[in-house]
Amino acid sequence: MRVGIVGAGIAGLVTAWLLDRTCTATVLEARSRVGGNARSATGCVDGVAGVFDLGTQEVAADESSLHTALLTAVGLDERHLADVPSSHTFSAAGHAFPLLVGNHPDRPVHVGRGPAWETVRSFLEGVGEPPDWHVPFGAVVEPFSLPPEVRDHVLYALPASLFGCPVADVPALSARVVLTDLLGVADDTVPRARILRSGMESLAWALAAQLTTAEIRTGAEVDRVERTDDGYLLIDTTGRRCAVEQLVLAVPAPTALRLLPPSMTGPGTPLHVLRRFTYRPLRYALHLDPAYVPHDRSLWSTQNLVSHDGWAEASYWYGPSYGVDVFKSQITHRSAPPRRVLATSTFQALSPTTDAIGARQALAALQGHDGLHFAGHYTTGPGDQESAIASGVDVARRIAPDSTRLRLLPTP
Ligand SMILES: Cc1cc2nc3c(=O)[nH]c(=O)nc-3n(C[C@H](O)[C@H](O)[C@H](O)COP(=O)(O)OP(=O)(O)OC[C@H]3O[C@@H](n4cnc5c(N)ncnc54)[C@H](O)[C@@H]3O)c2cc1C
């Protein structure tokens, strides 16, 4: 069987790795590198050599069983991993002191936790069980009648920054997704995140290196997909063609929408469903100057958020991970750029609205029809690495249930 996989992000690569040796798989990737949103840059800072992530940078240390099993399967064991604090400082532009200063190892006690700490803590304790995926975050927040400053500059700021949407759009996001990231911000114990010392992109290259029968073509941007009698024809921007019987679209929803033939447009078709996923641009810089963190170093967390002009943007301090002051900052809406820049990159971030959650379920019902499969962050879970891997496992299980590599990963 010939399988075409469009996109060599983590979802497409996991699919290819699982299908390897079971069929003839070809992965077509537009960029010259694999990894998708996992983009790592090497650099030497203050004599310390490191690989710094510009996009995907971490997974939850205790909730990433698929990611952990995958790392083990490709030989990236504990020596390649580090657990680092996931702490938060929330500020509002124009305020002298942050609104909330989360726990961080060795933070001096005299610093305090900021005026929003107690309110945020009692809100998060009062939320109770995780709500259903379809409940909008605004419906969870409203009954608490919180001070607007706490609501907008803390509770709405973190999701606005993660998903690149205006603060005003956060009430329409799925509360379940939003709370996945918010729950730890006012904990007495510091939550931990797991990083790959060799960079998140190294998992993508490790997967690619283990392919034996599957082929990856980089620099092959698929321009359109045509339906044939026994499958699909993939045509890239150079005119090169690839005929397949099964097609896996492991690209963001708007790209999948653009690629599919117009004949699939009626109600209840993939095209109809894919339109419901929306994305926002996010621009990041890796830099050395502390442009967007508080002046007082004792207030720094690994994630430093500032809300300004209806947006919220984060500056990640990589000091606790690498021992050097390197920052990864969102610069999509900042008034001034950082000065000592190592690298920049632009991404598209999915807005996990309750409508997107509904679309995800509608898409699940269409999976595999006419040999067409959808993989990627938007098809399941909160849209993180774990979700993208789970989506690849799901597709591979349908195409090649006897793949021996499936046994190496837990059932999502
Ligand atoms: C800036 C940013 C940071 C993130 N950080 C984290 C994090 O720290 N932890 C976490 O768990 N999740 C994070 N995420 C979520 C992230 O989206 C997922 O973790 C995961 O990387 C998504 O993988 P994917 O394979 O679904 O899609 P992508 O990574 O988007 O891969 C899609 C691939 O398809 C390719 N492609 C697109 N169009 C075409 C075409 N026409 N032809 C051929 N190829 C094409 C792209 O070049 C890309 O390689 C982050 C997301 C963003 C945007």
Tab-separated table of C-alpha atoms and ligand atoms in Angstrom:
chain	number	residue	atom	x	y	z
A	1	MET	CA	0.000	0.000	0.000
A	2	ARG	CA	1.287	3.504	-0.833
A	3	VAL	CA	0.692	6.136	1.847
A	4	GLY	CA	1.377	9.851	1.411
A	5	ILE	CA	1.966	11.950	4.514
A	6	VAL	CA	1.925	15.726	4.082
A	7	GLY	CA	3.891	17.527	6.824
A	8	ALA	CA	6.963	16.431	8.825
A	9	GLY	CA	5.983	17.978	12.143
A	10	ILE	CA	5.832	15.601	15.075
A	11	ALA	CA	2.413	14.224	13.994
A	12	GLY	CA	3.523	13.378	10.443
A	13	LEU	CA	6.828	11.915	11.622
A	14	VAL	CA	5.247	9.729	14.293
A	15	THR	CA	2.796	8.450	11.671
A	16	ALA	CA	5.675	7.671	9.278
A	17	TRP	CA	7.737	6.017	12.032
A	18	LEU	CA	4.812	3.765	12.982
A	19	LEU	CA	3.995	2.893	9.350
A	20	ASP	CA	7.641	2.264	8.461
A	21	ARG	CA	8.178	-1.287	7.150
A	22	THR	CA	4.403	-1.925	6.952
A	23	CYS	CA	3.796	-0.047	3.691
A	24	THR	CA	5.437	2.365	1.251
A	25	ALA	CA	5.180	5.744	2.965
A	26	THR	CA	6.374	9.075	1.551
A	27	VAL	CA	6.497	12.208	3.722
A	28	LEU	CA	6.356	15.532	1.882
A	29	GLU	CA	7.607	18.507	3.901
A	30	ALA	CA	7.549	22.113	2.700
A	31	ARG	CA	10.490	23.363	4.777
A	32	SER	CA	14.113	22.269	4.426
A	33	ARG	CA	13.989	20.833	7.965
A	34	VAL	CA	11.751	18.395	9.797
A	35	GLY	CA	10.097	19.178	13.158
A	36	GLY	CA	7.354	21.685	12.264
A	37	ASN	CA	6.768	23.830	15.353
A	38	ALA	CA	9.771	22.172	17.044
A	39	ARG	CA	12.500	24.554	15.862
A	40	SER	CA	15.809	24.596	17.726
A	41	ALA	CA	18.801	26.917	17.313
A	42	THR	CA	22.353	26.181	18.437
A	43	GLY	CA	24.451	28.888	20.023
A	44	CYS	CA	27.357	29.581	22.356
A	45	VAL	CA	26.487	32.104	25.072
A	46	ASP	CA	29.025	33.223	27.697
A	47	GLY	CA	31.150	30.208	26.766
A	48	VAL	CA	28.202	27.829	27.299
A	49	ALA	CA	27.141	25.882	24.196
A	50	GLY	CA	23.454	25.080	24.058
A	51	VAL	CA	20.519	24.194	21.846
A	52	PHE	CA	17.723	26.702	22.458
A	53	ASP	CA	14.139	26.108	21.399
A	54	LEU	CA	12.360	28.838	19.448
A	55	GLY	CA	9.006	27.029	19.198
A	56	THR	CA	7.870	23.948	21.102
A	57	GLN	CA	10.107	23.851	24.142
A	58	GLU	CA	8.733	21.576	26.849
A	59	VAL	CA	6.171	18.987	27.909
A	60	ALA	CA	4.474	18.548	31.288
A	61	ALA	CA	6.881	16.401	33.320
A	62	ASP	CA	4.208	14.059	34.693
A	63	GLU	CA	1.521	14.029	31.973
A	64	SER	CA	3.377	13.063	28.824
A	65	SER	CA	3.411	9.277	28.691
A	66	LEU	CA	3.420	9.091	24.877
A	67	HIS	CA	6.217	11.636	24.543
A	68	THR	CA	8.271	9.820	27.181
A	69	ALA	CA	7.751	6.409	25.538
A	70	LEU	CA	8.651	7.835	22.138
A	71	LEU	CA	11.886	9.352	23.454
A	72	THR	CA	12.852	5.986	24.939
A	73	ALA	CA	11.989	4.168	21.712
A	74	VAL	CA	14.320	6.389	19.670
A	75	GLY	CA	17.147	6.264	22.229
A	76	LEU	CA	16.752	9.712	23.810
A	77	ASP	CA	16.917	8.571	27.422
A	78	GLU	CA	17.122	10.377	30.759
A	79	ARG	CA	20.588	11.750	30.012
A	80	HIS	CA	18.987	13.914	27.319
A	81	LEU	CA	16.202	15.244	29.551
A	82	ALA	CA	16.013	17.897	32.245
A	83	ASP	CA	13.124	18.813	34.507
A	84	VAL	CA	12.966	22.582	35.000
A	85	PRO	CA	10.680	24.853	37.047
A	86	SER	CA	7.592	26.185	35.299
A	87	SER	CA	7.043	29.441	37.193
A	88	HIS	CA	5.109	32.594	36.246
A	89	THR	CA	5.361	36.336	36.800
A	90	PHE	CA	2.352	38.343	35.582
A	91	SER	CA	2.609	42.110	35.020
A	92	ALA	CA	0.451	44.758	33.409
A	93	ALA	CA	2.050	47.534	31.351
A	94	GLY	CA	2.302	50.725	33.378
A	95	HIS	CA	2.288	48.970	36.771
A	96	ALA	CA	5.486	49.256	38.818
A	97	PHE	CA	5.181	45.854	40.524
A	98	PRO	CA	3.926	42.539	39.056
A	99	LEU	CA	0.388	41.417	39.887
A	100	LEU	CA	1.454	37.860	40.617
A	101	VAL	CA	4.884	36.394	41.310
A	102	GLY	CA	4.702	32.591	41.316
A	103	ASN	CA	6.868	30.285	43.349
A	104	HIS	CA	10.320	29.714	41.919
A	105	PRO	CA	13.277	27.871	43.495
A	106	ASP	CA	15.412	30.155	45.702
A	107	ARG	CA	13.191	33.211	45.232
A	108	PRO	CA	13.768	35.439	48.271
A	109	VAL	CA	10.778	35.394	50.660
A	110	HIS	CA	10.739	39.210	50.996
A	111	VAL	CA	9.731	39.518	47.310
A	112	GLY	CA	6.127	38.543	48.098
A	113	ARG	CA	3.639	37.066	45.647
A	114	GLY	CA	1.873	40.142	44.386
A	115	PRO	CA	-1.626	41.546	44.962
A	116	ALA	CA	-3.423	38.995	42.720
A	117	TRP	CA	-1.986	35.851	44.318
A	118	GLU	CA	-4.729	35.078	46.859
A	119	THR	CA	-7.581	35.834	44.425
A	120	VAL	CA	-6.078	33.638	41.694
A	121	ARG	CA	-5.330	30.870	44.155
A	122	SER	CA	-8.862	30.778	45.572
A	123	PHE	CA	-10.318	30.908	42.027
A	124	LEU	CA	-8.218	27.942	40.885
A	125	GLU	CA	-9.077	25.985	44.038
A	126	GLY	CA	-12.756	26.827	43.551
A	127	VAL	CA	-12.922	25.624	39.944
A	128	GLY	CA	-13.068	21.981	41.063
A	129	GLU	CA	-13.121	19.108	38.561
A	130	PRO	CA	-11.922	19.894	34.992
A	131	PRO	CA	-14.957	21.123	33.042
A	132	ASP	CA	-16.189	19.487	29.848
A	133	TRP	CA	-14.239	20.438	26.686
A	134	HIS	CA	-17.270	22.378	25.378
A	135	VAL	CA	-17.520	24.795	28.329
A	136	PRO	CA	-16.150	28.254	27.455
A	137	PHE	CA	-13.639	29.683	29.924
A	138	GLY	CA	-15.729	32.836	30.304
A	139	ALA	CA	-18.589	30.746	31.758
A	140	VAL	CA	-16.229	29.352	34.394
A	141	VAL	CA	-14.767	32.747	35.324
A	142	GLU	CA	-17.894	34.946	35.352
A	143	PRO	CA	-19.626	33.498	38.485
A	144	PHE	CA	-16.555	34.395	40.575
A	145	SER	CA	-16.999	38.172	39.938
A	146	LEU	CA	-13.228	38.672	39.982
A	147	PRO	CA	-11.587	42.117	39.888
A	148	PRO	CA	-11.160	42.897	36.148
A	149	GLU	CA	-7.443	43.510	36.690
A	150	VAL	CA	-6.894	39.977	38.027
A	151	ARG	CA	-9.134	38.426	35.400
A	152	ASP	CA	-7.654	40.235	32.372
A	153	HIS	CA	-3.988	40.560	33.353
A	154	VAL	CA	-3.550	37.111	34.919
A	155	LEU	CA	-6.276	34.546	34.155
A	156	TYR	CA	-6.875	35.704	30.585
A	157	ALA	CA	-3.260	36.720	30.000
A	158	LEU	CA	-1.708	33.248	30.018
A	159	PRO	CA	-4.058	31.727	27.383
A	160	ALA	CA	-3.898	34.959	25.329
A	161	SER	CA	-0.129	34.623	25.207
A	162	LEU	CA	-0.042	30.859	24.568
A	163	PHE	CA	-2.543	31.007	21.722
A	164	GLY	CA	-1.635	34.462	20.407
A	165	CYS	CA	-5.194	35.780	20.624
A	166	PRO	CA	-6.449	39.115	22.010
A	167	VAL	CA	-7.303	39.020	25.725
A	168	ALA	CA	-10.906	39.798	24.731
A	169	ASP	CA	-11.125	36.457	22.854
A	170	VAL	CA	-10.119	34.281	25.819
A	171	PRO	CA	-13.668	33.843	27.284
A	172	ALA	CA	-14.611	31.866	24.121
A	173	LEU	CA	-11.744	29.375	24.519
A	174	SER	CA	-12.351	25.892	25.923
A	175	ALA	CA	-12.045	26.053	29.727
A	176	ARG	CA	-10.593	22.528	29.770
A	177	VAL	CA	-7.713	23.554	27.490
A	178	VAL	CA	-7.092	26.863	29.276
A	179	LEU	CA	-7.058	25.311	32.743
A	180	THR	CA	-4.475	22.702	31.663
A	181	ASP	CA	-1.950	25.546	31.583
A	182	LEU	CA	-3.343	27.773	34.339
A	183	LEU	CA	-3.778	25.333	37.205
A	184	GLY	CA	-0.220	25.487	38.535
A	185	VAL	CA	0.360	29.257	38.499
A	186	ALA	CA	-0.511	29.860	42.176
A	187	ASP	CA	0.723	26.547	43.628
A	188	ASP	CA	2.910	26.382	46.701
A	189	THR	CA	5.017	23.756	44.960
A	190	VAL	CA	6.611	24.789	41.669
A	191	PRO	CA	5.269	22.739	38.724
A	192	ARG	CA	7.959	21.062	36.608
A	193	ALA	CA	8.307	20.984	32.857
A	194	ARG	CA	10.505	18.600	30.860
A	195	ILE	CA	12.915	19.850	28.224
A	196	LEU	CA	15.154	18.019	25.776
A	197	ARG	CA	18.739	19.227	26.219
A	198	SER	CA	19.381	18.567	22.517
A	199	GLY	CA	16.302	20.666	21.619
A	200	MET	CA	12.767	19.527	20.787
A	201	GLU	CA	13.715	19.342	17.119
A	202	SER	CA	16.129	16.486	17.937
A	203	LEU	CA	13.174	14.138	18.531
A	204	ALA	CA	12.035	14.838	14.978
A	205	TRP	CA	15.489	14.049	13.555
A	206	ALA	CA	15.735	10.890	15.692
A	207	LEU	CA	12.407	9.670	14.298
A	208	ALA	CA	13.518	10.473	10.749
A	209	ALA	CA	16.822	8.622	11.282
A	210	GLN	CA	14.986	5.419	12.191
A	211	LEU	CA	12.966	5.266	8.978
A	212	THR	CA	13.995	2.374	6.743
A	213	THR	CA	11.342	1.994	4.053
A	214	ALA	CA	9.594	5.345	4.471
A	215	GLU	CA	11.050	8.288	2.563
A	216	ILE	CA	11.084	11.965	3.601
A	217	ARG	CA	11.238	14.660	0.902
A	218	THR	CA	12.069	18.046	2.400
A	219	GLY	CA	11.612	21.236	0.372
A	220	ALA	CA	8.509	19.581	-1.128
A	221	GLU	CA	5.600	21.943	-0.507
A	222	VAL	CA	2.393	20.259	-1.605
A	223	ASP	CA	0.455	22.677	-3.773
A	224	ARG	CA	-2.709	20.641	-4.314
A	225	VAL	CA	-4.283	17.235	-3.984
A	226	GLU	CA	-6.341	15.569	-6.709
A	227	ARG	CA	-8.685	12.614	-6.334
A	228	THR	CA	-7.861	9.565	-8.534
A	229	ASP	CA	-9.665	6.261	-9.147
A	230	ASP	CA	-7.655	4.458	-6.474
A	231	GLY	CA	-6.551	7.246	-4.150
A	232	TYR	CA	-4.930	10.681	-4.360
A	233	LEU	CA	-2.343	12.516	-6.421
A	234	LEU	CA	-0.113	14.941	-4.498
A	235	ILE	CA	1.396	17.698	-6.605
A	236	ASP	CA	4.118	19.883	-5.125
A	237	THR	CA	4.995	23.447	-6.091
A	238	THR	CA	7.672	22.227	-8.556
A	239	GLY	CA	5.082	20.055	-10.325
A	240	ARG	CA	6.468	16.780	-8.958
A	241	ARG	CA	3.724	14.179	-8.460
A	242	CYS	CA	3.224	11.425	-5.932
A	243	ALA	CA	0.366	8.927	-6.317
A	244	VAL	CA	-0.875	7.265	-3.129
A	245	GLU	CA	-3.762	5.068	-2.010
A	246	GLN	CA	-4.048	6.477	1.517
A	247	LEU	CA	-3.443	10.136	2.362
A	248	VAL	CA	-2.499	11.537	5.777
A	249	LEU	CA	-2.731	15.337	6.080
A	250	ALA	CA	-0.461	16.209	9.030
A	251	VAL	CA	-0.545	19.966	8.432
A	252	PRO	CA	-2.442	22.746	10.253
A	253	ALA	CA	-6.171	22.822	9.455
A	254	PRO	CA	-6.068	25.903	7.136
A	255	THR	CA	-3.409	24.180	4.992
A	256	ALA	CA	-5.422	20.951	4.829
A	257	LEU	CA	-8.407	23.075	3.800
A	258	ARG	CA	-6.441	24.717	0.993
A	259	LEU	CA	-5.013	21.441	-0.349
A	260	LEU	CA	-8.168	19.369	-0.645
A	261	PRO	CA	-10.060	19.321	-3.947
A	262	PRO	CA	-13.150	21.580	-4.190
A	263	SER	CA	-15.260	18.474	-4.881
A	264	MET	CA	-15.178	17.818	-1.131
A	265	THR	CA	-17.075	20.968	-0.206
A	266	GLY	CA	-20.602	19.893	0.771
A	267	PRO	CA	-22.025	19.964	4.302
A	268	GLY	CA	-20.491	17.274	6.502
A	269	THR	CA	-17.348	16.990	4.343
A	270	PRO	CA	-13.821	17.605	5.677
A	271	LEU	CA	-13.680	20.982	3.936
A	272	HIS	CA	-16.779	22.116	5.760
A	273	VAL	CA	-15.346	21.075	9.128
A	274	LEU	CA	-11.776	22.341	8.611
A	275	ARG	CA	-13.069	25.906	8.142
A	276	ARG	CA	-13.977	26.030	11.833
A	277	PHE	CA	-10.352	25.963	13.063
A	278	THR	CA	-8.771	29.398	13.378
A	279	TYR	CA	-5.104	30.285	13.855
A	280	ARG	CA	-3.227	33.407	14.945
A	281	PRO	CA	0.339	34.406	14.029
A	282	LEU	CA	2.970	34.326	16.783
A	283	ARG	CA	6.451	35.781	16.275
A	284	TYR	CA	9.285	34.780	18.589
A	285	ALA	CA	12.839	36.027	19.137
A	286	LEU	CA	15.685	34.288	20.903
A	287	HIS	CA	17.766	37.044	22.498
A	288	LEU	CA	20.318	37.868	25.174
A	289	ASP	CA	19.089	41.200	26.604
A	290	PRO	CA	16.448	41.043	29.388
A	291	ALA	CA	14.117	43.248	27.333
A	292	TYR	CA	10.754	42.030	28.639
A	293	VAL	CA	11.358	40.803	32.216
A	294	PRO	CA	11.066	42.897	35.418
A	295	HIS	CA	14.054	45.124	36.285
A	296	ASP	CA	14.465	43.311	39.601
A	297	ARG	CA	15.982	39.902	38.835
A	298	SER	CA	14.472	38.341	41.948
A	299	LEU	CA	11.050	38.725	40.279
A	300	TRP	CA	12.005	36.675	37.217
A	301	SER	CA	10.191	33.401	36.546
A	302	THR	CA	10.683	30.976	33.684
A	303	GLN	CA	7.581	32.582	32.077
A	304	ASN	CA	7.250	36.364	32.407
A	305	LEU	CA	4.017	37.744	31.002
A	306	VAL	CA	3.105	41.345	30.342
A	307	SER	CA	-0.362	42.383	29.205
A	308	HIS	CA	-0.490	45.508	27.092
A	309	ASP	CA	-2.870	47.082	24.568
A	310	GLY	CA	-5.341	44.174	24.760
A	311	TRP	CA	-2.637	41.530	24.162
A	312	ALA	CA	-0.475	39.475	26.520
A	313	GLU	CA	3.037	38.388	25.591
A	314	ALA	CA	5.507	36.096	27.321
A	315	SER	CA	9.252	36.171	27.718
A	316	TYR	CA	10.704	32.771	28.667
A	317	TRP	CA	13.874	32.925	30.746
A	318	TYR	CA	16.069	29.924	29.879
A	319	GLY	CA	18.480	30.574	32.801
A	320	PRO	CA	17.184	27.700	34.976
A	321	SER	CA	17.461	25.297	32.019
A	322	TYR	CA	20.874	26.256	30.647
A	323	GLY	CA	22.621	28.335	33.302
A	324	VAL	CA	22.877	31.378	30.978
A	325	ASP	CA	20.577	34.364	30.487
A	326	VAL	CA	18.951	33.522	27.148
A	327	PHE	CA	15.361	34.629	26.553
A	328	LYS	CA	12.709	33.413	24.138
A	329	SER	CA	10.159	36.186	23.771
A	330	GLN	CA	6.968	36.754	21.883
A	331	ILE	CA	7.450	39.892	19.804
A	332	THR	CA	4.280	39.906	17.689
A	333	HIS	CA	2.851	43.094	19.249
A	334	ARG	CA	5.752	44.646	21.234
A	335	SER	CA	6.455	48.324	20.765
A	336	ALA	CA	10.246	47.781	20.624
A	337	PRO	CA	12.284	44.780	19.456
A	338	PRO	CA	14.966	43.124	21.610
A	339	ARG	CA	18.537	44.318	20.959
A	340	ARG	CA	20.801	41.240	21.068
A	341	VAL	CA	18.938	38.795	18.832
A	342	LEU	CA	20.156	35.244	18.085
A	343	ALA	CA	17.234	34.079	15.922
A	344	THR	CA	13.591	34.814	15.085
A	345	SER	CA	10.755	32.703	13.729
A	346	THR	CA	7.028	33.030	13.028
A	347	PHE	CA	4.437	30.388	13.878
A	348	GLN	CA	0.688	29.909	13.559
A	349	ALA	CA	-1.102	29.034	16.806
A	350	LEU	CA	-4.485	27.301	16.955
A	351	SER	CA	-7.209	29.119	18.936
A	352	PRO	CA	-8.819	26.318	21.001
A	353	THR	CA	-12.333	27.782	20.959
A	354	THR	CA	-15.331	25.688	21.945
A	355	ASP	CA	-16.294	25.722	18.254
A	356	ALA	CA	-12.892	24.205	17.379
A	357	ILE	CA	-13.585	21.473	19.944
A	358	GLY	CA	-16.919	20.770	18.218
A	359	ALA	CA	-15.193	20.723	14.826
A	360	ARG	CA	-12.642	18.263	16.173
A	361	GLN	CA	-15.419	15.826	17.023
A	362	ALA	CA	-17.020	16.273	13.616
A	363	LEU	CA	-13.644	15.587	11.994
A	364	ALA	CA	-13.185	12.413	14.075
A	365	ALA	CA	-16.361	11.040	12.511
A	366	LEU	CA	-14.871	11.575	9.021
A	367	GLN	CA	-11.457	10.041	9.730
A	368	GLY	CA	-10.371	7.398	7.229
A	369	HIS	CA	-13.273	7.902	4.793
A	370	ASP	CA	-12.048	7.441	1.196
A	371	GLY	CA	-8.546	6.703	2.551
A	372	LEU	CA	-8.191	10.271	3.872
A	373	HIS	CA	-6.807	10.813	7.399
A	374	PHE	CA	-6.099	13.939	9.459
A	375	ALA	CA	-3.272	14.042	11.988
A	376	GLY	CA	-1.920	16.889	14.092
A	377	HIS	CA	-2.304	19.030	17.176
A	378	TYR	CA	-5.822	20.277	16.288
A	379	THR	CA	-7.405	16.822	16.014
A	380	THR	CA	-7.258	15.764	19.680
A	381	GLY	CA	-6.400	16.832	23.273
A	382	PRO	CA	-5.307	20.348	24.251
A	383	GLY	CA	-3.226	20.839	21.060
A	384	ASP	CA	0.207	20.147	22.518
A	385	GLN	CA	3.005	17.709	21.587
A	386	GLU	CA	1.241	14.889	23.382
A	387	SER	CA	-1.911	15.566	21.318
A	388	ALA	CA	0.059	15.604	18.058
A	389	ILE	CA	1.747	12.287	18.906
A	390	ALA	CA	-1.607	10.760	19.940
A	391	SER	CA	-3.080	11.796	16.589
A	392	GLY	CA	-0.260	10.039	14.703
A	393	VAL	CA	-0.757	6.880	16.766
A	394	ASP	CA	-4.475	6.978	16.025
A	395	VAL	CA	-3.960	7.261	12.263
A	396	ALA	CA	-1.260	4.549	12.188
A	397	ARG	CA	-3.484	2.202	14.178
A	398	ARG	CA	-6.157	2.557	11.494
A	399	ILE	CA	-3.817	2.124	8.518
A	400	ALA	CA	-1.468	-0.552	9.909
A	401	PRO	CA	-2.853	-2.077	13.143
A	402	ASP	CA	-0.095	-4.738	13.086
A	403	SER	CA	2.789	-2.239	13.188
A	404	THR	CA	5.216	-3.632	15.782
A	405	ARG	CA	6.239	-0.110	16.834
A	406	LEU	CA	2.681	0.538	18.051
A	407	ARG	CA	3.492	-1.825	20.922
A	408	LEU	CA	6.260	0.510	22.099
A	409	LEU	CA	3.781	3.303	22.898
A	410	PRO	CA	0.937	3.393	25.431
A	411	THR	CA	-2.613	3.536	24.061
A	412	PRO	CA	-3.625	7.241	23.968
B	1	LIG	C1	5.120	28.743	19.005
B	1	LIG	C2	4.556	27.459	19.511
B	1	LIG	C3	5.107	26.895	20.658
B	1	LIG	C4	4.597	25.690	21.142
B	1	LIG	N1	5.157	25.166	22.274
B	1	LIG	C5	4.718	23.974	22.734
B	1	LIG	C6	5.357	23.375	23.877
B	1	LIG	O1	6.288	23.922	24.452
B	1	LIG	N2	4.887	22.173	24.285
B	1	LIG	C7	3.866	21.516	23.652
B	1	LIG	O2	3.517	20.410	24.080
B	1	LIG	N3	3.251	22.073	22.565
B	1	LIG	C8	3.649	23.265	22.098
B	1	LIG	N4	3.050	23.834	20.985
B	1	LIG	C9	1.967	23.129	20.310
B	1	LIG	C10	2.505	22.483	19.015
B	1	LIG	O3	1.722	22.940	17.960
B	1	LIG	C11	2.541	20.989	19.045
B	1	LIG	O4	3.315	20.674	20.153
B	1	LIG	C12	3.166	20.272	17.826
B	1	LIG	O5	4.459	20.715	17.558
B	1	LIG	C13	2.346	20.381	16.578
B	1	LIG	O6	2.794	19.372	15.681
B	1	LIG	P1	2.034	19.023	14.350
B	1	LIG	O7	2.808	17.939	13.692
B	1	LIG	O8	0.606	18.808	14.620
B	1	LIG	O9	2.077	20.361	13.440
B	1	LIG	P2	3.295	21.255	12.932
B	1	LIG	O10	4.405	21.236	13.919
B	1	LIG	O11	2.678	22.564	12.576
B	1	LIG	O12	3.801	20.517	11.588
B	1	LIG	C14	3.176	20.696	10.339
B	1	LIG	C15	4.240	20.528	9.260
B	1	LIG	O13	3.608	20.608	7.985
B	1	LIG	C16	4.453	21.329	7.108
B	1	LIG	N5	3.643	21.858	6.002
B	1	LIG	C17	2.748	22.879	6.045
B	1	LIG	N6	2.199	23.082	4.826
B	1	LIG	C18	2.743	22.149	4.007
B	1	LIG	C19	2.574	21.836	2.620
B	1	LIG	N7	1.723	22.522	1.828
B	1	LIG	N8	3.301	20.821	2.093
B	1	LIG	C20	4.161	20.113	2.857
B	1	LIG	N9	4.373	20.376	4.165
B	1	LIG	C21	3.659	21.372	4.742
B	1	LIG	C22	5.045	22.402	8.000
B	1	LIG	O14	6.212	22.966	7.431
B	1	LIG	C23	5.311	21.601	9.275
B	1	LIG	O15	6.588	21.010	9.273
B	1	LIG	C24	3.518	25.045	20.485
B	1	LIG	C25	2.962	25.634	19.337
B	1	LIG	C26	3.477	26.830	18.859
B	1	LIG	C27	2.870	27.443	17.639
